[in-house]
Amino acid sequence: MKESVMIVDTNGRMIGTMDKMAAHKTGMLHRAFSVFIFNSKGQLLLQQRALNKYHSGGLWTNTCCSHPRLGEMTLTAAHRRLQEEMGMDCELTEMFQFSYRHEFENGLIENEYDHVFMGICDQLPVPEPAEVADFKYVDADQLMFELLERPELYTAWLKICFEQVLNMRYEIF
């Protein structure tokens, strides 16, 4: 089954739909979301993307991310994917949106209007192996250091939005 994404304008308003892979090949701006789960110690739950992902396989990234389905509210999609990828769920709060564009070596382009959600959860994840190779909890300071010293280990979108997530994190603790 082919997946579609919602094509949006620069304000995040839907203006059409497109096959997901076609959107990534042409670089069309589309709706996405990223979920950042912290435990009660303030550590961020990272996942290592499965090696066979269509881009960024094997790289470390935020807890989960994806695209809402047509007609699906973005918050509902964030809960769905948190369950599908990490086998967990918790209360989520949308903190901000941002847009980014990144071209990958394989020719695909991420051009996303990204809704960023955060939550606090001490539930141990049960990752889906087709989506997630590994997971770990990291302290924010350690991740900031790693992003500077070893950026090649992390996804483009994590490097772009983590500092803002870190600043916003204090609003939920």
JSON list of C-alpha atoms in Angstrom, two decimals:
[
{"chain": "A", "resi": 1, "resn": "MET", "atom": "CA", "xyz": [0.00, 0.00, 0.00]},
{"chain": "A", "resi": 2, "resn": "LYS", "atom": "CA", "xyz": [1.41, 3.40, -0.99]},
{"chain": "A", "resi": 3, "resn": "GLU", "atom": "CA", "xyz": [1.48, 6.04, 1.70]},
{"chain": "A", "resi": 4, "resn": "SER", "atom": "CA", "xyz": [0.50, 9.62, 1.00]},
{"chain": "A", "resi": 5, "resn": "VAL", "atom": "CA", "xyz": [1.62, 12.78, 2.77]},
{"chain": "A", "resi": 6, "resn": "MET", "atom": "CA", "xyz": [-0.10, 16.13, 3.18]},
{"chain": "A", "resi": 7, "resn": "ILE", "atom": "CA", "xyz": [1.52, 18.83, 1.07]},
{"chain": "A", "resi": 8, "resn": "VAL", "atom": "CA", "xyz": [1.43, 22.14, 2.96]},
{"chain": "A", "resi": 9, "resn": "ASP", "atom": "CA", "xyz": [2.22, 25.79, 2.38]},
{"chain": "A", "resi": 10, "resn": "THR", "atom": "CA", "xyz": [4.85, 27.64, 4.41]},
{"chain": "A", "resi": 11, "resn": "ASN", "atom": "CA", "xyz": [2.25, 28.28, 7.15]},
{"chain": "A", "resi": 12, "resn": "GLY", "atom": "CA", "xyz": [1.50, 24.56, 7.51]},
{"chain": "A", "resi": 13, "resn": "ARG", "atom": "CA", "xyz": [-1.90, 24.70, 5.77]},
{"chain": "A", "resi": 14, "resn": "MET", "atom": "CA", "xyz": [-2.70, 21.65, 3.66]},
{"chain": "A", "resi": 15, "resn": "ILE", "atom": "CA", "xyz": [-2.82, 22.39, -0.06]},
{"chain": "A", "resi": 16, "resn": "GLY", "atom": "CA", "xyz": [-2.81, 18.87, -1.47]},
{"chain": "A", "resi": 17, "resn": "THR", "atom": "CA", "xyz": [-1.54, 15.31, -1.16]},
{"chain": "A", "resi": 18, "resn": "MET", "atom": "CA", "xyz": [1.23, 13.31, -2.78]},
{"chain": "A", "resi": 19, "resn": "ASP", "atom": "CA", "xyz": [2.70, 9.83, -2.64]},
{"chain": "A", "resi": 20, "resn": "LYS", "atom": "CA", "xyz": [5.24, 9.83, 0.22]},
{"chain": "A", "resi": 21, "resn": "MET", "atom": "CA", "xyz": [8.19, 8.69, -1.87]},
{"chain": "A", "resi": 22, "resn": "ALA", "atom": "CA", "xyz": [7.32, 11.14, -4.66]},
{"chain": "A", "resi": 23, "resn": "ALA", "atom": "CA", "xyz": [7.28, 13.97, -2.09]},
{"chain": "A", "resi": 24, "resn": "HIS", "atom": "CA", "xyz": [10.73, 12.89, -0.86]},
{"chain": "A", "resi": 25, "resn": "LYS", "atom": "CA", "xyz": [12.08, 12.64, -4.41]},
{"chain": "A", "resi": 26, "resn": "THR", "atom": "CA", "xyz": [10.79, 16.07, -5.47]},
{"chain": "A", "resi": 27, "resn": "GLY", "atom": "CA", "xyz": [11.30, 17.88, -2.16]},
{"chain": "A", "resi": 28, "resn": "MET", "atom": "CA", "xyz": [7.69, 19.03, -1.72]},
{"chain": "A", "resi": 29, "resn": "LEU", "atom": "CA", "xyz": [6.97, 20.67, 1.66]},
{"chain": "A", "resi": 30, "resn": "HIS", "atom": "CA", "xyz": [4.85, 18.23, 3.66]},
{"chain": "A", "resi": 31, "resn": "ARG", "atom": "CA", "xyz": [3.48, 17.78, 7.18]},
{"chain": "A", "resi": 32, "resn": "ALA", "atom": "CA", "xyz": [5.49, 15.70, 9.63]},
{"chain": "A", "resi": 33, "resn": "PHE", "atom": "CA", "xyz": [5.90, 15.34, 13.38]},
{"chain": "A", "resi": 34, "resn": "SER", "atom": "CA", "xyz": [8.69, 14.56, 15.82]},
{"chain": "A", "resi": 35, "resn": "VAL", "atom": "CA", "xyz": [8.21, 13.16, 19.33]},
{"chain": "A", "resi": 36, "resn": "PHE", "atom": "CA", "xyz": [10.69, 13.74, 22.16]},
{"chain": "A", "resi": 37, "resn": "ILE", "atom": "CA", "xyz": [10.12, 11.64, 25.30]},
{"chain": "A", "resi": 38, "resn": "PHE", "atom": "CA", "xyz": [12.03, 12.46, 28.46]},
{"chain": "A", "resi": 39, "resn": "ASN", "atom": "CA", "xyz": [12.09, 10.27, 31.56]},
{"chain": "A", "resi": 40, "resn": "SER", "atom": "CA", "xyz": [11.53, 11.73, 35.03]},
{"chain": "A", "resi": 41, "resn": "LYS", "atom": "CA", "xyz": [15.32, 12.21, 35.36]},
{"chain": "A", "resi": 42, "resn": "GLY", "atom": "CA", "xyz": [15.24, 14.58, 32.37]},
{"chain": "A", "resi": 43, "resn": "GLN", "atom": "CA", "xyz": [17.00, 12.15, 30.02]},
{"chain": "A", "resi": 44, "resn": "LEU", "atom": "CA", "xyz": [15.88, 12.04, 26.38]},
{"chain": "A", "resi": 45, "resn": "LEU", "atom": "CA", "xyz": [14.89, 8.70, 24.86]},
{"chain": "A", "resi": 46, "resn": "LEU", "atom": "CA", "xyz": [16.70, 8.32, 21.53]},
{"chain": "A", "resi": 47, "resn": "GLN", "atom": "CA", "xyz": [16.18, 5.63, 18.93]},
{"chain": "A", "resi": 48, "resn": "GLN", "atom": "CA", "xyz": [18.63, 4.34, 16.39]},
{"chain": "A", "resi": 49, "resn": "ARG", "atom": "CA", "xyz": [16.79, 4.07, 13.09]},
{"chain": "A", "resi": 50, "resn": "ALA", "atom": "CA", "xyz": [16.63, 0.60, 11.56]},
{"chain": "A", "resi": 51, "resn": "LEU", "atom": "CA", "xyz": [19.40, 0.03, 9.04]},
{"chain": "A", "resi": 52, "resn": "ASN", "atom": "CA", "xyz": [16.95, -0.57, 6.17]},
{"chain": "A", "resi": 53, "resn": "LYS", "atom": "CA", "xyz": [15.11, 2.78, 6.45]},
{"chain": "A", "resi": 54, "resn": "TYR", "atom": "CA", "xyz": [14.78, 4.69, 3.17]},
{"chain": "A", "resi": 55, "resn": "HIS", "atom": "CA", "xyz": [17.13, 7.35, 4.53]},
{"chain": "A", "resi": 56, "resn": "SER", "atom": "CA", "xyz": [19.18, 7.90, 7.67]},
{"chain": "A", "resi": 57, "resn": "GLY", "atom": "CA", "xyz": [19.30, 4.19, 8.48]},
{"chain": "A", "resi": 58, "resn": "GLY", "atom": "CA", "xyz": [21.45, 3.45, 11.53]},
{"chain": "A", "resi": 59, "resn": "LEU", "atom": "CA", "xyz": [21.50, 7.07, 12.70]},
{"chain": "A", "resi": 60, "resn": "TRP", "atom": "CA", "xyz": [20.40, 8.14, 16.17]},
{"chain": "A", "resi": 61, "resn": "THR", "atom": "CA", "xyz": [17.39, 10.42, 16.42]},
{"chain": "A", "resi": 62, "resn": "ASN", "atom": "CA", "xyz": [14.56, 11.59, 18.65]},
{"chain": "A", "resi": 63, "resn": "THR", "atom": "CA", "xyz": [12.12, 9.10, 20.18]},
{"chain": "A", "resi": 64, "resn": "CYS", "atom": "CA", "xyz": [10.00, 8.79, 17.04]},
{"chain": "A", "resi": 65, "resn": "CYS", "atom": "CA", "xyz": [8.87, 10.72, 13.98]},
{"chain": "A", "resi": 66, "resn": "SER", "atom": "CA", "xyz": [6.70, 10.24, 10.93]},
{"chain": "A", "resi": 67, "resn": "HIS", "atom": "CA", "xyz": [3.88, 11.77, 8.89]},
{"chain": "A", "resi": 68, "resn": "PRO", "atom": "CA", "xyz": [0.18, 11.92, 9.76]},
{"chain": "A", "resi": 69, "resn": "ARG", "atom": "CA", "xyz": [-2.14, 9.96, 7.51]},
{"chain": "A", "resi": 70, "resn": "LEU", "atom": "CA", "xyz": [-4.69, 11.78, 5.40]},
{"chain": "A", "resi": 71, "resn": "GLY", "atom": "CA", "xyz": [-7.50, 12.98, 7.66]},
{"chain": "A", "resi": 72, "resn": "GLU", "atom": "CA", "xyz": [-5.57, 12.10, 10.83]},
{"chain": "A", "resi": 73, "resn": "MET", "atom": "CA", "xyz": [-4.93, 14.76, 13.45]},
{"chain": "A", "resi": 74, "resn": "THR", "atom": "CA", "xyz": [-1.20, 15.27, 14.01]},
{"chain": "A", "resi": 75, "resn": "LEU", "atom": "CA", "xyz": [-1.45, 14.55, 17.76]},
{"chain": "A", "resi": 76, "resn": "THR", "atom": "CA", "xyz": [-3.30, 11.30, 17.03]},
{"chain": "A", "resi": 77, "resn": "ALA", "atom": "CA", "xyz": [-0.57, 10.35, 14.53]},
{"chain": "A", "resi": 78, "resn": "ALA", "atom": "CA", "xyz": [2.14, 11.10, 17.09]},
{"chain": "A", "resi": 79, "resn": "HIS", "atom": "CA", "xyz": [0.49, 8.73, 19.61]},
{"chain": "A", "resi": 80, "resn": "ARG", "atom": "CA", "xyz": [0.02, 6.07, 16.91]},
{"chain": "A", "resi": 81, "resn": "ARG", "atom": "CA", "xyz": [3.65, 6.15, 15.79]},
{"chain": "A", "resi": 82, "resn": "LEU", "atom": "CA", "xyz": [4.99, 6.26, 19.37]},
{"chain": "A", "resi": 83, "resn": "GLN", "atom": "CA", "xyz": [3.11, 3.01, 19.94]},
{"chain": "A", "resi": 84, "resn": "GLU", "atom": "CA", "xyz": [4.09, 1.49, 16.56]},
{"chain": "A", "resi": 85, "resn": "GLU", "atom": "CA", "xyz": [7.79, 2.39, 16.73]},
{"chain": "A", "resi": 86, "resn": "MET", "atom": "CA", "xyz": [8.57, 2.30, 20.45]},
{"chain": "A", "resi": 87, "resn": "GLY", "atom": "CA", "xyz": [5.75, 0.18, 21.93]},
{"chain": "A", "resi": 88, "resn": "MET", "atom": "CA", "xyz": [4.82, 2.89, 24.43]},
{"chain": "A", "resi": 89, "resn": "ASP", "atom": "CA", "xyz": [2.49, 5.83, 24.89]},
{"chain": "A", "resi": 90, "resn": "CYS", "atom": "CA", "xyz": [2.12, 8.81, 27.20]},
{"chain": "A", "resi": 91, "resn": "GLU", "atom": "CA", "xyz": [0.60, 12.25, 27.33]},
{"chain": "A", "resi": 92, "resn": "LEU", "atom": "CA", "xyz": [2.05, 14.47, 24.61]},
{"chain": "A", "resi": 93, "resn": "THR", "atom": "CA", "xyz": [2.13, 18.26, 24.33]},
{"chain": "A", "resi": 94, "resn": "GLU", "atom": "CA", "xyz": [2.78, 20.08, 21.07]},
{"chain": "A", "resi": 95, "resn": "MET", "atom": "CA", "xyz": [5.57, 22.54, 21.81]},
{"chain": "A", "resi": 96, "resn": "PHE", "atom": "CA", "xyz": [6.35, 24.22, 18.48]},
{"chain": "A", "resi": 97, "resn": "GLN", "atom": "CA", "xyz": [6.56, 23.80, 14.71]},
{"chain": "A", "resi": 98, "resn": "PHE", "atom": "CA", "xyz": [9.51, 24.40, 12.43]},
{"chain": "A", "resi": 99, "resn": "SER", "atom": "CA", "xyz": [10.38, 23.82, 8.79]},
{"chain": "A", "resi": 100, "resn": "TYR", "atom": "CA", "xyz": [13.57, 22.31, 7.50]},
{"chain": "A", "resi": 101, "resn": "ARG", "atom": "CA", "xyz": [14.95, 21.03, 4.23]},
{"chain": "A", "resi": 102, "resn": "HIS", "atom": "CA", "xyz": [17.74, 18.49, 3.92]},
{"chain": "A", "resi": 103, "resn": "GLU", "atom": "CA", "xyz": [19.09, 16.65, 0.87]},
{"chain": "A", "resi": 104, "resn": "PHE", "atom": "CA", "xyz": [20.41, 13.14, 1.42]},
{"chain": "A", "resi": 105, "resn": "GLU", "atom": "CA", "xyz": [23.22, 11.38, -0.42]},
{"chain": "A", "resi": 106, "resn": "ASN", "atom": "CA", "xyz": [20.71, 8.93, -1.95]},
{"chain": "A", "resi": 107, "resn": "GLY", "atom": "CA", "xyz": [18.90, 11.79, -3.71]},
{"chain": "A", "resi": 108, "resn": "LEU", "atom": "CA", "xyz": [15.91, 11.97, -1.36]},
{"chain": "A", "resi": 109, "resn": "ILE", "atom": "CA", "xyz": [14.90, 15.32, 0.12]},
{"chain": "A", "resi": 110, "resn": "GLU", "atom": "CA", "xyz": [13.24, 15.99, 3.45]},
{"chain": "A", "resi": 111, "resn": "ASN", "atom": "CA", "xyz": [11.29, 19.23, 3.21]},
{"chain": "A", "resi": 112, "resn": "GLU", "atom": "CA", "xyz": [9.06, 19.13, 6.24]},
{"chain": "A", "resi": 113, "resn": "TYR", "atom": "CA", "xyz": [6.76, 21.34, 8.24]},
{"chain": "A", "resi": 114, "resn": "ASP", "atom": "CA", "xyz": [7.41, 19.52, 11.51]},
{"chain": "A", "resi": 115, "resn": "HIS", "atom": "CA", "xyz": [5.15, 19.55, 14.58]},
{"chain": "A", "resi": 116, "resn": "VAL", "atom": "CA", "xyz": [7.25, 18.83, 17.68]},
{"chain": "A", "resi": 117, "resn": "PHE", "atom": "CA", "xyz": [5.66, 17.00, 20.62]},
{"chain": "A", "resi": 118, "resn": "MET", "atom": "CA", "xyz": [7.14, 16.28, 24.03]},
{"chain": "A", "resi": 119, "resn": "GLY", "atom": "CA", "xyz": [6.18, 14.01, 26.86]},
{"chain": "A", "resi": 120, "resn": "ILE", "atom": "CA", "xyz": [7.45, 12.55, 30.12]},
{"chain": "A", "resi": 121, "resn": "CYS", "atom": "CA", "xyz": [7.37, 8.79, 30.54]},
{"chain": "A", "resi": 122, "resn": "ASP", "atom": "CA", "xyz": [9.27, 6.22, 32.55]},
{"chain": "A", "resi": 123, "resn": "GLN", "atom": "CA", "xyz": [7.76, 3.27, 30.69]},
{"chain": "A", "resi": 124, "resn": "LEU", "atom": "CA", "xyz": [10.43, 1.02, 29.18]},
{"chain": "A", "resi": 125, "resn": "PRO", "atom": "CA", "xyz": [10.12, 1.02, 25.37]},
{"chain": "A", "resi": 126, "resn": "VAL", "atom": "CA", "xyz": [9.50, -2.15, 23.38]},
{"chain": "A", "resi": 127, "resn": "PRO", "atom": "CA", "xyz": [10.78, -1.11, 19.94]},
{"chain": "A", "resi": 128, "resn": "GLU", "atom": "CA", "xyz": [9.55, -2.53, 16.64]},
{"chain": "A", "resi": 129, "resn": "PRO", "atom": "CA", "xyz": [12.69, -4.07, 15.03]},
{"chain": "A", "resi": 130, "resn": "ALA", "atom": "CA", "xyz": [11.62, -3.08, 11.50]},
{"chain": "A", "resi": 131, "resn": "GLU", "atom": "CA", "xyz": [11.67, 0.57, 12.64]},
{"chain": "A", "resi": 132, "resn": "VAL", "atom": "CA", "xyz": [14.23, 0.74, 15.45]},
{"chain": "A", "resi": 133, "resn": "ALA", "atom": "CA", "xyz": [17.65, -0.90, 15.73]},
{"chain": "A", "resi": 134, "resn": "ASP", "atom": "CA", "xyz": [18.35, 0.24, 19.31]},
{"chain": "A", "resi": 135, "resn": "PHE", "atom": "CA", "xyz": [17.42, 2.84, 21.92]},
{"chain": "A", "resi": 136, "resn": "LYS", "atom": "CA", "xyz": [19.09, 4.68, 24.77]},
{"chain": "A", "resi": 137, "resn": "TYR", "atom": "CA", "xyz": [18.46, 7.43, 27.29]},
{"chain": "A", "resi": 138, "resn": "VAL", "atom": "CA", "xyz": [20.87, 10.37, 27.21]},
{"chain": "A", "resi": 139, "resn": "ASP", "atom": "CA", "xyz": [21.48, 13.44, 29.31]},
{"chain": "A", "resi": 140, "resn": "ALA", "atom": "CA", "xyz": [20.92, 16.68, 27.38]},
{"chain": "A", "resi": 141, "resn": "ASP", "atom": "CA", "xyz": [24.46, 17.93, 27.99]},
{"chain": "A", "resi": 142, "resn": "GLN", "atom": "CA", "xyz": [25.94, 14.67, 26.69]},
{"chain": "A", "resi": 143, "resn": "LEU", "atom": "CA", "xyz": [23.77, 14.82, 23.57]},
{"chain": "A", "resi": 144, "resn": "MET", "atom": "CA", "xyz": [24.75, 18.45, 22.90]},
{"chain": "A", "resi": 145, "resn": "PHE", "atom": "CA", "xyz": [28.41, 17.41, 23.12]},
{"chain": "A", "resi": 146, "resn": "GLU", "atom": "CA", "xyz": [27.84, 14.42, 20.81]},
{"chain": "A", "resi": 147, "resn": "LEU", "atom": "CA", "xyz": [25.96, 16.55, 18.26]},
{"chain": "A", "resi": 148, "resn": "LEU", "atom": "CA", "xyz": [28.98, 18.86, 18.07]},
{"chain": "A", "resi": 149, "resn": "GLU", "atom": "CA", "xyz": [31.71, 16.21, 18.17]},
{"chain": "A", "resi": 150, "resn": "ARG", "atom": "CA", "xyz": [30.10, 13.39, 16.17]},
{"chain": "A", "resi": 151, "resn": "PRO", "atom": "CA", "xyz": [27.27, 14.88, 14.10]},
{"chain": "A", "resi": 152, "resn": "GLU", "atom": "CA", "xyz": [27.51, 12.10, 11.51]},
{"chain": "A", "resi": 153, "resn": "LEU", "atom": "CA", "xyz": [25.89, 9.72, 14.03]},
{"chain": "A", "resi": 154, "resn": "TYR", "atom": "CA", "xyz": [22.64, 11.74, 14.21]},
{"chain": "A", "resi": 155, "resn": "THR", "atom": "CA", "xyz": [19.77, 12.62, 11.90]},
{"chain": "A", "resi": 156, "resn": "ALA", "atom": "CA", "xyz": [19.61, 16.01, 10.22]},
{"chain": "A", "resi": 157, "resn": "TRP", "atom": "CA", "xyz": [16.35, 17.01, 11.91]},
{"chain": "A", "resi": 158, "resn": "LEU", "atom": "CA", "xyz": [17.61, 16.16, 15.39]},
{"chain": "A", "resi": 159, "resn": "LYS", "atom": "CA", "xyz": [20.64, 18.39, 14.87]},
{"chain": "A", "resi": 160, "resn": "ILE", "atom": "CA", "xyz": [18.37, 21.20, 13.66]},
{"chain": "A", "resi": 161, "resn": "CYS", "atom": "CA", "xyz": [15.74, 21.24, 16.40]},
{"chain": "A", "resi": 162, "resn": "PHE", "atom": "CA", "xyz": [17.33, 19.77, 19.54]},
{"chain": "A", "resi": 163, "resn": "GLU", "atom": "CA", "xyz": [18.50, 23.08, 20.99]},
{"chain": "A", "resi": 164, "resn": "GLN", "atom": "CA", "xyz": [14.98, 24.48, 20.79]},
{"chain": "A", "resi": 165, "resn": "VAL", "atom": "CA", "xyz": [13.60, 21.26, 22.32]},
{"chain": "A", "resi": 166, "resn": "LEU", "atom": "CA", "xyz": [16.09, 21.57, 25.15]},
{"chain": "A", "resi": 167, "resn": "ASN", "atom": "CA", "xyz": [14.96, 25.12, 25.89]},
{"chain": "A", "resi": 168, "resn": "MET", "atom": "CA", "xyz": [11.28, 24.13, 25.74]},
{"chain": "A", "resi": 169, "resn": "ARG", "atom": "CA", "xyz": [11.80, 21.04, 27.92]},
{"chain": "A", "resi": 170, "resn": "TYR", "atom": "CA", "xyz": [11.79, 23.18, 31.03]},
{"chain": "A", "resi": 171, "resn": "GLU", "atom": "CA", "xyz": [8.17, 24.09, 30.34]},
{"chain": "A", "resi": 172, "resn": "ILE", "atom": "CA", "xyz": [7.03, 20.48, 30.86]},
{"chain": "A", "resi": 173, "resn": "PHE", "atom": "CA", "xyz": [9.12, 19.63, 33.94]}
]
